[in-house]
Short mmCIF file of C-alpha atoms in Angstrom, two decimals:
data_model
loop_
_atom_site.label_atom_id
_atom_site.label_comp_id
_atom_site.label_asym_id
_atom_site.label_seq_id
_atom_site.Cartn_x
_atom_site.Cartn_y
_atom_site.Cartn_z
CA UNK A 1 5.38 -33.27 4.51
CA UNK A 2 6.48 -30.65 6.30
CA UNK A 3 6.22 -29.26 10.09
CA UNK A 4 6.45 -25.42 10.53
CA UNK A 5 4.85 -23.16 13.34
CA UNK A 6 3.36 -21.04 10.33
CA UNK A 7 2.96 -20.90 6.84
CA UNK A 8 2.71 -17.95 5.25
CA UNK A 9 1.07 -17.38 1.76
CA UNK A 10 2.71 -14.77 -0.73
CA UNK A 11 6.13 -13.42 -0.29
CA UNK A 12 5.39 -9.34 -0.51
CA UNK A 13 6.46 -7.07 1.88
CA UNK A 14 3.70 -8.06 4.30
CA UNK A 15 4.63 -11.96 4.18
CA UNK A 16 8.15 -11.10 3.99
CA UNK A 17 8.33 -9.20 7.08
CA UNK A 18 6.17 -11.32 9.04
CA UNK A 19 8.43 -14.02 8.31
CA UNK A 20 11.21 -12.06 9.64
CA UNK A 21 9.94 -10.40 12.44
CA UNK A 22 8.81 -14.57 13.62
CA UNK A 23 12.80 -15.60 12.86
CA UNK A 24 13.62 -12.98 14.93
CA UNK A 25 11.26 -13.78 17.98
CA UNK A 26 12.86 -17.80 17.97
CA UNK A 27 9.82 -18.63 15.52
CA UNK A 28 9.69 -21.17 12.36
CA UNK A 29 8.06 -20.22 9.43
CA UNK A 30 8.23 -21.14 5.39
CA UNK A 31 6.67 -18.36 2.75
CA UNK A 32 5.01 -19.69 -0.35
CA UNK A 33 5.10 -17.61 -3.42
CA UNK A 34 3.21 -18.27 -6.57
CA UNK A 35 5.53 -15.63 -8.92
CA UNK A 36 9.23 -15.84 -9.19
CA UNK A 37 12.10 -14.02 -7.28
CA UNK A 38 12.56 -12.03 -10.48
CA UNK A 39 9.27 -10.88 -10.47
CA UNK A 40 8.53 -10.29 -7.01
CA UNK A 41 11.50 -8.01 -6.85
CA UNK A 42 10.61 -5.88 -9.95
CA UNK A 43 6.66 -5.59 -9.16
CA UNK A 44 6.50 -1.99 -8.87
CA UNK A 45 3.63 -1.06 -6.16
CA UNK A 46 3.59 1.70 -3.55
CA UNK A 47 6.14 3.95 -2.62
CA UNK A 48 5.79 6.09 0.37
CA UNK A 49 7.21 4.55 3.50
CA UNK A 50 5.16 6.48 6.96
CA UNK A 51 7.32 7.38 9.72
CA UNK A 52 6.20 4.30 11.86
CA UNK A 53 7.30 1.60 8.93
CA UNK A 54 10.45 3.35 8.49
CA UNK A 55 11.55 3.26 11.91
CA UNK A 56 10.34 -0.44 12.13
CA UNK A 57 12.69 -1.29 9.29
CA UNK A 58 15.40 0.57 10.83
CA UNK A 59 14.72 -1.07 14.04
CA UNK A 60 15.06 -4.62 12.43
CA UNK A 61 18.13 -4.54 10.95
CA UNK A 62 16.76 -4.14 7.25
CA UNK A 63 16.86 -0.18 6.43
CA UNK A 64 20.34 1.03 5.64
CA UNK A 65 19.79 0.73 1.81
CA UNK A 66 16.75 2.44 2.35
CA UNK A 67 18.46 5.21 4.50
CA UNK A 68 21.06 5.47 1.64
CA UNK A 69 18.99 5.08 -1.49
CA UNK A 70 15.30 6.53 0.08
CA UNK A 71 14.26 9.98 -0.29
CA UNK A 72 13.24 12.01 2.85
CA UNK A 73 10.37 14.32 2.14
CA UNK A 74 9.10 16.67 4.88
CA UNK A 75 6.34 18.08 2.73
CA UNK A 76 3.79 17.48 0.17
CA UNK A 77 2.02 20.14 -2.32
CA UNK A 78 -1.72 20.73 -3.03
CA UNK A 79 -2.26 22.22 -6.20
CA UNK A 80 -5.45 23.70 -7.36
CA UNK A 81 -6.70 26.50 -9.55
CA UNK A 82 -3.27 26.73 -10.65
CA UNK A 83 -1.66 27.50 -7.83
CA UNK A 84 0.84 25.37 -5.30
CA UNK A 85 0.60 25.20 -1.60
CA UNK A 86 3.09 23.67 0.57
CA UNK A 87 2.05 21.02 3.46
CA UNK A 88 4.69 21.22 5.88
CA UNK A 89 4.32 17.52 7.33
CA UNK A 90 7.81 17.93 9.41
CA UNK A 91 6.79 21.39 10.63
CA UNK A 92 3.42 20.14 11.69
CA UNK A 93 4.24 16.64 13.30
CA UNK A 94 8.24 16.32 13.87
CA UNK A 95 8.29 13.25 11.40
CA UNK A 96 8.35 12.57 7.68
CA UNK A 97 7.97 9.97 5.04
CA UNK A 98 10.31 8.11 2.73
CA UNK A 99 9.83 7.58 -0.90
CA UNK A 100 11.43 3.89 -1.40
CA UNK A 101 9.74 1.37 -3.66
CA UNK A 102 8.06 -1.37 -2.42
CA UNK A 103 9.50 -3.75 -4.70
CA UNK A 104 12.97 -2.52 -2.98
CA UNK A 105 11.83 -3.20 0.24
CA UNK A 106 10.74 -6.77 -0.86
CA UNK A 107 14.61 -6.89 -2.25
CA UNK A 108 16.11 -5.83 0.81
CA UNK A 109 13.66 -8.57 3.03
CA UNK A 110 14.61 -11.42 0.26
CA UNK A 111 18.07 -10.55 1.53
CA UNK A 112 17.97 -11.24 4.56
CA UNK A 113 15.97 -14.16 4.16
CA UNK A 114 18.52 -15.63 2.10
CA UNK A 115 21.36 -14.36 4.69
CA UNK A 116 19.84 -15.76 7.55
CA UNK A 117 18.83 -19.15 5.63
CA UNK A 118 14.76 -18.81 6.04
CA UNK A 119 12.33 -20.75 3.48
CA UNK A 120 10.66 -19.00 0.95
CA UNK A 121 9.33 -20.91 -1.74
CA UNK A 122 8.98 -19.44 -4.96
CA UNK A 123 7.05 -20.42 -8.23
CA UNK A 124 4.79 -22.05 -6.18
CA UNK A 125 0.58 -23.82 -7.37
CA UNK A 126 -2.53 -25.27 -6.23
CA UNK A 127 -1.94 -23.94 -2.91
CA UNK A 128 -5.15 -25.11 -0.87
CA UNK A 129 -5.67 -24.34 3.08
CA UNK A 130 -7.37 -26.95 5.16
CA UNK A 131 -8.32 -27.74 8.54
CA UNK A 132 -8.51 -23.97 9.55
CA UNK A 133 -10.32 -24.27 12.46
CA UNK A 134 -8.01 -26.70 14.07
CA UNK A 135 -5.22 -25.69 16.16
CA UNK A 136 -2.97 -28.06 13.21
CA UNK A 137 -3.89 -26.43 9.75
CA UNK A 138 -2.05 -27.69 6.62
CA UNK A 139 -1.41 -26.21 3.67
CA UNK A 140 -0.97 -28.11 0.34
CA UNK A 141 0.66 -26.93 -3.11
CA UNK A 142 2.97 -27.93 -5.71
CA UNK A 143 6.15 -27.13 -5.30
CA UNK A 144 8.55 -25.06 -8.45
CA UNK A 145 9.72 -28.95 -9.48
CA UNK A 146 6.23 -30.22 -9.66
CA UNK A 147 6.13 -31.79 -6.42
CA UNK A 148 2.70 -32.05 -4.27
CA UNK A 149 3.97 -30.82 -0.84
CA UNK A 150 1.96 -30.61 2.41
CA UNK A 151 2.89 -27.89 5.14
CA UNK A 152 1.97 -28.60 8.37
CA UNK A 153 1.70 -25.85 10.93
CA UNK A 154 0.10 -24.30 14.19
CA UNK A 155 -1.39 -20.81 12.29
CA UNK A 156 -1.39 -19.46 8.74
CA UNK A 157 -0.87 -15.89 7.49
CA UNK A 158 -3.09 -15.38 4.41
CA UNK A 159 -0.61 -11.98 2.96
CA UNK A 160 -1.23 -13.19 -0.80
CA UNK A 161 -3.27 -10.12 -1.95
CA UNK A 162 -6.78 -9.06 -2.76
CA UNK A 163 -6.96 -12.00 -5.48
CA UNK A 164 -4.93 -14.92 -3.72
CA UNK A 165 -6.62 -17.86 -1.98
CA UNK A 166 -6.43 -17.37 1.49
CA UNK A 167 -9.27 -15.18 2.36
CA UNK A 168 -11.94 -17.20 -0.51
CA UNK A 169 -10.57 -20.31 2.07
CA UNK A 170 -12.49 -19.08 4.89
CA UNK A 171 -16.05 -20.26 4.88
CA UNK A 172 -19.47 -18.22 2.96
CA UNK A 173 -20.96 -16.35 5.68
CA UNK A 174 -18.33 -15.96 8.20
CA UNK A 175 -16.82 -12.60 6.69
CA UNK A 176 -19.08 -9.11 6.73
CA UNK A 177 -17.32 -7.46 3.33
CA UNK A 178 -17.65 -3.89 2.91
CA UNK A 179 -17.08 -2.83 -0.56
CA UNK A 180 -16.75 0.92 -2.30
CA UNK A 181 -15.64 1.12 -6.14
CA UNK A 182 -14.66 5.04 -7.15
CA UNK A 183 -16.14 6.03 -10.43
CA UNK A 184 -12.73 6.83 -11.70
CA UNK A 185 -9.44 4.64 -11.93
CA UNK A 186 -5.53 5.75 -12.49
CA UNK A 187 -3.38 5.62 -15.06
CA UNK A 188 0.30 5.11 -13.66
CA UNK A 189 3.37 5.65 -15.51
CA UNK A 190 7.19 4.81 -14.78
CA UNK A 191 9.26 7.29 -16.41
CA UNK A 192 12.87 7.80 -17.29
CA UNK A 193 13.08 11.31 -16.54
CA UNK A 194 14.20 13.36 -13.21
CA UNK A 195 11.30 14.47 -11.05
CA UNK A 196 10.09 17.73 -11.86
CA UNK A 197 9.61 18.86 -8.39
CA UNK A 198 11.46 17.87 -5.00
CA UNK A 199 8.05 16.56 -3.30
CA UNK A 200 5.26 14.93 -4.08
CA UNK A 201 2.06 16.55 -5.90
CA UNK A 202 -1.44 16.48 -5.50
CA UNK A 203 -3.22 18.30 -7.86
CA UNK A 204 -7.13 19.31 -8.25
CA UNK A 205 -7.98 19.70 -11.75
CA UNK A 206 -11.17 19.94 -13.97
CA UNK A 207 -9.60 17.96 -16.20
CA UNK A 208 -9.11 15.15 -13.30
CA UNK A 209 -6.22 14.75 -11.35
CA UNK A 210 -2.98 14.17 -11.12
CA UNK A 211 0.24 13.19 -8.86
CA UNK A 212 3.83 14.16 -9.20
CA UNK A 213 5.66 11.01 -7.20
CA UNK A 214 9.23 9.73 -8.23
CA UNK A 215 11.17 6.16 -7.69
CA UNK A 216 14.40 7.58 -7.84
CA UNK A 217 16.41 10.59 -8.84
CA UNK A 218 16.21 9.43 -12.16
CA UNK A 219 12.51 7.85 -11.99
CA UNK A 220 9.13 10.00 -12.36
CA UNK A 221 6.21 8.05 -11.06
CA UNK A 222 3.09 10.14 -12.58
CA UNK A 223 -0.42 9.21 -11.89
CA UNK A 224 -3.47 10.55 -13.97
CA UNK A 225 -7.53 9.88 -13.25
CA UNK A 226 -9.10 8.53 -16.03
CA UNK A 227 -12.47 6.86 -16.51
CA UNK A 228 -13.34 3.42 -14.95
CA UNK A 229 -12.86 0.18 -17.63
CA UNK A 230 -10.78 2.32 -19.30
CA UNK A 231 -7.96 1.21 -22.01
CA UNK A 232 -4.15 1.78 -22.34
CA UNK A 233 -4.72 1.86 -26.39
CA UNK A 234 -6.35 5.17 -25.85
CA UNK A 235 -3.54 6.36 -24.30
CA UNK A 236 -0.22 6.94 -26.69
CA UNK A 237 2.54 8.32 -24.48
CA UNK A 238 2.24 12.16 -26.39
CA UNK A 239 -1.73 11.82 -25.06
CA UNK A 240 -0.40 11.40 -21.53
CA UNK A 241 2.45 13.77 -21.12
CA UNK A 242 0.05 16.32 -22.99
CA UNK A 243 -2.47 15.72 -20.02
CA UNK A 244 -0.05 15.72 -17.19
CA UNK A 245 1.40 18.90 -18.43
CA UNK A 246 -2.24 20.53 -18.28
CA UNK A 247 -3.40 19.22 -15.05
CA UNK A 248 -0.01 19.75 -13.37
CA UNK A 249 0.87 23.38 -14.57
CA UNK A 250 0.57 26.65 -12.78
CA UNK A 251 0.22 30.26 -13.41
CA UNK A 252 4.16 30.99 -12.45
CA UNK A 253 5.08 28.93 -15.46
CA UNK A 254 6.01 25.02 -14.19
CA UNK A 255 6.01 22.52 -16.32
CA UNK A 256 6.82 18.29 -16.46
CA UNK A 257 9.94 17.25 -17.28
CA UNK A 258 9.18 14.58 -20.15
CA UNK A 259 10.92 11.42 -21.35
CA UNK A 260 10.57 7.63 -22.32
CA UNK A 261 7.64 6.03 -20.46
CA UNK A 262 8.81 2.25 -19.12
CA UNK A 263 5.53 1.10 -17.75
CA UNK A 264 1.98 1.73 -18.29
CA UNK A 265 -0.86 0.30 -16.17
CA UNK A 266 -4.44 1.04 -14.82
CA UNK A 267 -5.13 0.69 -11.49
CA UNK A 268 -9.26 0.89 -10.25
CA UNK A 269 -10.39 2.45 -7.24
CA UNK A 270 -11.74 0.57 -4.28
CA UNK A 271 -12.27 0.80 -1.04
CA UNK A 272 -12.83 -2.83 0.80
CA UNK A 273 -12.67 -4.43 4.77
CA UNK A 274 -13.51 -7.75 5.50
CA UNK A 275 -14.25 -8.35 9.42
CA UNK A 276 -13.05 -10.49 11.08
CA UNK A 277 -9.58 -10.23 9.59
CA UNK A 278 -9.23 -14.27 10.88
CA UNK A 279 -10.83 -17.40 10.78
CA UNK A 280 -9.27 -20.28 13.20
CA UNK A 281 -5.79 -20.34 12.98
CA UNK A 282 -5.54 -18.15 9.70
CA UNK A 283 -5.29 -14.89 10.10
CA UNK A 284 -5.48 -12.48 7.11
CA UNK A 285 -3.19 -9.45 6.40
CA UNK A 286 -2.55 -6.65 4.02
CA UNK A 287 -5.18 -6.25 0.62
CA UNK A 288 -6.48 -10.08 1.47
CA UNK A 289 -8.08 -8.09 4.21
CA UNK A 290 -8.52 -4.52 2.98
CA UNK A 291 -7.88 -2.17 0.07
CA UNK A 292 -7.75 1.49 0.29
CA UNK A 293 -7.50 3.89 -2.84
CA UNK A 294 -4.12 4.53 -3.41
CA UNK A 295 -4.47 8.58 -3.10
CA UNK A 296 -3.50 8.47 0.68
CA UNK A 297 -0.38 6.17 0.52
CA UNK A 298 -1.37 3.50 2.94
CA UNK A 299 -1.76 0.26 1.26
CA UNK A 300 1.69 -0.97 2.20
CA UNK A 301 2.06 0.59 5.73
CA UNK A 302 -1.26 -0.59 6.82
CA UNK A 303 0.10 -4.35 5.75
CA UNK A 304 3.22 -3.83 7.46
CA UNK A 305 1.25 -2.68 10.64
CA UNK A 306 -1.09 -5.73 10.28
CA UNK A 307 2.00 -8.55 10.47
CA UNK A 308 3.71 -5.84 13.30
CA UNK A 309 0.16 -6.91 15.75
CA UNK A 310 0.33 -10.60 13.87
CA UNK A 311 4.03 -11.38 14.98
CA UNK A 312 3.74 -10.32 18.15
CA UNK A 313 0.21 -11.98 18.38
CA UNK A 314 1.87 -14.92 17.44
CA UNK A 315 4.41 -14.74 19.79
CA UNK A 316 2.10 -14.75 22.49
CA UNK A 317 0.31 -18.27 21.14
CA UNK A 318 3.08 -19.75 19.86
CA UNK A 319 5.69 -19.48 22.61
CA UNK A 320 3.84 -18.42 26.01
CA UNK A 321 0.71 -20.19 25.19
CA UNK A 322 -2.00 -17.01 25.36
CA UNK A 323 -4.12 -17.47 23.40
CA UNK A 324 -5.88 -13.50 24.06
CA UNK A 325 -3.43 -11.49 21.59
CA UNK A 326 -4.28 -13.75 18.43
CA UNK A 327 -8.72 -13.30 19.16
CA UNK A 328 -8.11 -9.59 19.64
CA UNK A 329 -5.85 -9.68 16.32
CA UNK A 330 -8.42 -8.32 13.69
CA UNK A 331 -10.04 -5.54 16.66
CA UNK A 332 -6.75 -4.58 17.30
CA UNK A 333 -6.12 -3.97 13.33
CA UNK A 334 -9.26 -2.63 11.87
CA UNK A 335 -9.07 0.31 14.43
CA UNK A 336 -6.46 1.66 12.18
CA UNK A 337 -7.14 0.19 9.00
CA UNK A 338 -10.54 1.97 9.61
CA UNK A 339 -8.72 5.24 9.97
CA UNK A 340 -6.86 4.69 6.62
CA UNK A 341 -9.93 3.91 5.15
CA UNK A 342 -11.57 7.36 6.08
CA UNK A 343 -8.22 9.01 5.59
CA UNK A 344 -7.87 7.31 1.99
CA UNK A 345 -11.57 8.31 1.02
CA UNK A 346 -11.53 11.94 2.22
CA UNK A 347 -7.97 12.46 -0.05
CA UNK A 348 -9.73 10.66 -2.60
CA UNK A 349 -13.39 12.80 -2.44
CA UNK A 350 -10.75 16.03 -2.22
CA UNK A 351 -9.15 15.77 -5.04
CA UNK A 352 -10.34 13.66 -7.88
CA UNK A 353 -13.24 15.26 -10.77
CA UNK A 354 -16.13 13.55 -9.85
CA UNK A 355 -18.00 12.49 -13.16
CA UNK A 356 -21.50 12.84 -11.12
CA UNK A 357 -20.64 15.77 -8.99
CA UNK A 358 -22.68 19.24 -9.78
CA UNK A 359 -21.86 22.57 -9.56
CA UNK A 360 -22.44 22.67 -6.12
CA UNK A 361 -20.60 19.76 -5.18
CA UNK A 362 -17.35 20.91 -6.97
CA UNK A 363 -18.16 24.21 -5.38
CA UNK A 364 -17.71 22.57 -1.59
CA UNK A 365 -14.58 20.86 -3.49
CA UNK A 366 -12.74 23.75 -3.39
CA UNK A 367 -13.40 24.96 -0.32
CA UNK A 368 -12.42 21.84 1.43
CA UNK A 369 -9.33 22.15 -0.53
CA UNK A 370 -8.86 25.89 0.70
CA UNK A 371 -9.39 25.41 3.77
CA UNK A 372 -7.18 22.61 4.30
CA UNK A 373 -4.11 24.38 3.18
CA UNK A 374 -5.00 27.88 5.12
CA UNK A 375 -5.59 26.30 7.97
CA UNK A 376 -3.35 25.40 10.46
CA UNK A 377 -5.10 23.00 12.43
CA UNK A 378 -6.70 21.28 9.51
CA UNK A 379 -3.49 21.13 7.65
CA UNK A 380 -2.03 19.10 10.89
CA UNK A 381 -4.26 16.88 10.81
CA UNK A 382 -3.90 15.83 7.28
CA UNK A 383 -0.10 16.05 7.75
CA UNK A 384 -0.48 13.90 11.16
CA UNK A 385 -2.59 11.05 9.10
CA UNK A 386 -0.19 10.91 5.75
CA UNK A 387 3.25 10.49 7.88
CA UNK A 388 1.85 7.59 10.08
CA UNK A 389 0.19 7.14 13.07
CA UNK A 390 2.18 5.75 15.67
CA UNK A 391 1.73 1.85 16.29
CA UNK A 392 -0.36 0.61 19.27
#
């Protein structure tokens, strides 16, 4: 047995920082993990870091790989009827985002964990939350040896994921769930092969679309829309670079730099909010709470802002005995992650081939498209939502 002042279920970058950002407020906590180091470290997930989670990491002590290794990009590209146009997110807003891996940032968090001595338990099962509505929940699992262990604390963070078992924990009936699957899913791909373009592109194509992302200077992330339930066997890698070449090419000629593909993977489209975002002493962050479609790049940054309100929610419980911060934790969250959600669907609705739409739907499409990237003021607004708003 154990006594912490909070456990913390699943060591990504939302659990991760949490933890850290409680260490550095004077405030105990242990991180359970049910994968390995190796593999949390190698899980490749999002990769566009806002303004606002840059500049926390910075802040913290944790960015300088990511200011060394990271990739600055002031702009993005719309591409359409075979043409590219430029969204000029530093001309529009004074700020930018940062291509860095997720998995890296997880890295660079395990670090300092491991620097500063905090838990994390890795390779951990049969994690079960009890006693949630006390102001003494435990948490019991088996540890990596095999042994039952019990974790006693004063709150839980359930930041284990859209499938992990903190949010099922909290009683039938006391979530509302609103849930939104996309006829269409993606088809990733991790490629050894330079980007093919210095920013990142969205493209509109009849065909479905498509995104130009990279990892690194030598790693392509490529994204294609493909049909819901559907199967990696019916895509050999000559299929995909065949369709990205298509759906990504314009009338002045560009084309995608190919090579060997390291990952494949298919990734469904959602869009999901549970409310309240906490139940007694467990408060829920990151996908346990909500899931966006991917096309607006704020799964990760909304987590990261979710554990920014928790820890300093915490805080205020924990050390100066308010109890105020913590109830207004899930109002003070869903006003954004309700932003990201609209943000998320109206990229989404933008860009992708709807199976189901009709001539006149794809008609009003395109002019969405158009008029986003000939217009200033709508163009600012789209570039104001993709770098970040600022944090409350």
């Amino acid at each position: 047995m154990t006594d912490t002042q909070v456990g913390i279920i699943g060591a990504g970058p939302a659990g991760l920082l949490l933890s850290y950002l409680l260490h550095l407020q004077g405030i105990d906590a242990v991180v359970l993990e049910a994968r390995s180091r190796e593999y949390v470290e190698k899980r490749v997930r999002a990769g566009v870091c806002e303004q606002p989670t840059v500049d926390l990491l910075r802040n913290i002590g944790v960015g300088a790989r990511m200011d060394a290794e990271g990739m600055p990009h002031h702009g993005l590209s719309f591409r359409f009827e075979g043409e590219d146009h430029r969204i000029p997110l530093t001309e529009l807003t004074g700020k930018c985002i940062t291509v860095y891996g997720q998995q890296e940032i997880v890295k660079d968090l395990i670090t300092a964990h491991v620097d500063k001595g905090l838990r994390i338990e890795f390779e951990v099962s049969d994690v079960v939350l009890h006693d949630l509505e006390t102001e003494r929940p435990r948490v019991t699992y088996t540890d990596a040896d095999g042994n039952a262990c019990e974790l006693i604390c004063a709150a839980v963070a359930g930041c284990d994921g859209f499938h992990g078992v903190s949010r099922p924990s909290i009683p039938e009936g006391q979530l509302k769930v609103y849930d939104h699957e996309y006829p269409f899913a993606w088809l990733g791909v991790l490629a050894k092969t330079p980007p093919s373009h210095e920013e990142l592109i969205y493209a509109r194509h009849e065909r479905g679309f498509a995104l130009h992302s990279m990892r690194s200077p030598e790693l392509t992330r490529l994204y294609l829309q493909v049909p819901p339930g559907e199967s990696l066997d019916n895509w050999p890698d000559e299929r995909i670079w065949s369709e990205l070449q298509q759906r990504l090419e314009t009338k002045d000629g560009f084309t995608v730099r190919e090579g060997p593909i390291l990952e494949k993977n298919i990734t469904p489209m959602r869009s999901f909010v549970v409310e309240p975002m906490q139940y007694g002493r467990l408060f829920l962050a990151g996908d346990a709470a909500h899931i966006v479609p991917p096309t607006g790049a704020k799964g990760m940054n909304l987590a990261i802002a979710d554990v920014r309100n928790l820890a300093w929610a915490l805080k205020a419980l924990l050390q100066v005995g308010d109890p105020e911060p913590a109830a207004a934790y899930s109002d003070r969250c869903l006003d954004r992650v309700w932003r990201a959600e609209h943000f998320s669907w109206y990229m989404t609705q933008m860009l992708h081939a709807d199976p189901g739409a009709d001539a006149f739907q794809q008609r009003l499409q395109l002019s969405q498209l158009r008029y986003t990237v000939r217009s200033k003021a709508a163009a600012g607004s789209l570039a104001e939502n993709y770098v970040g708003l600022p944090f409350r």
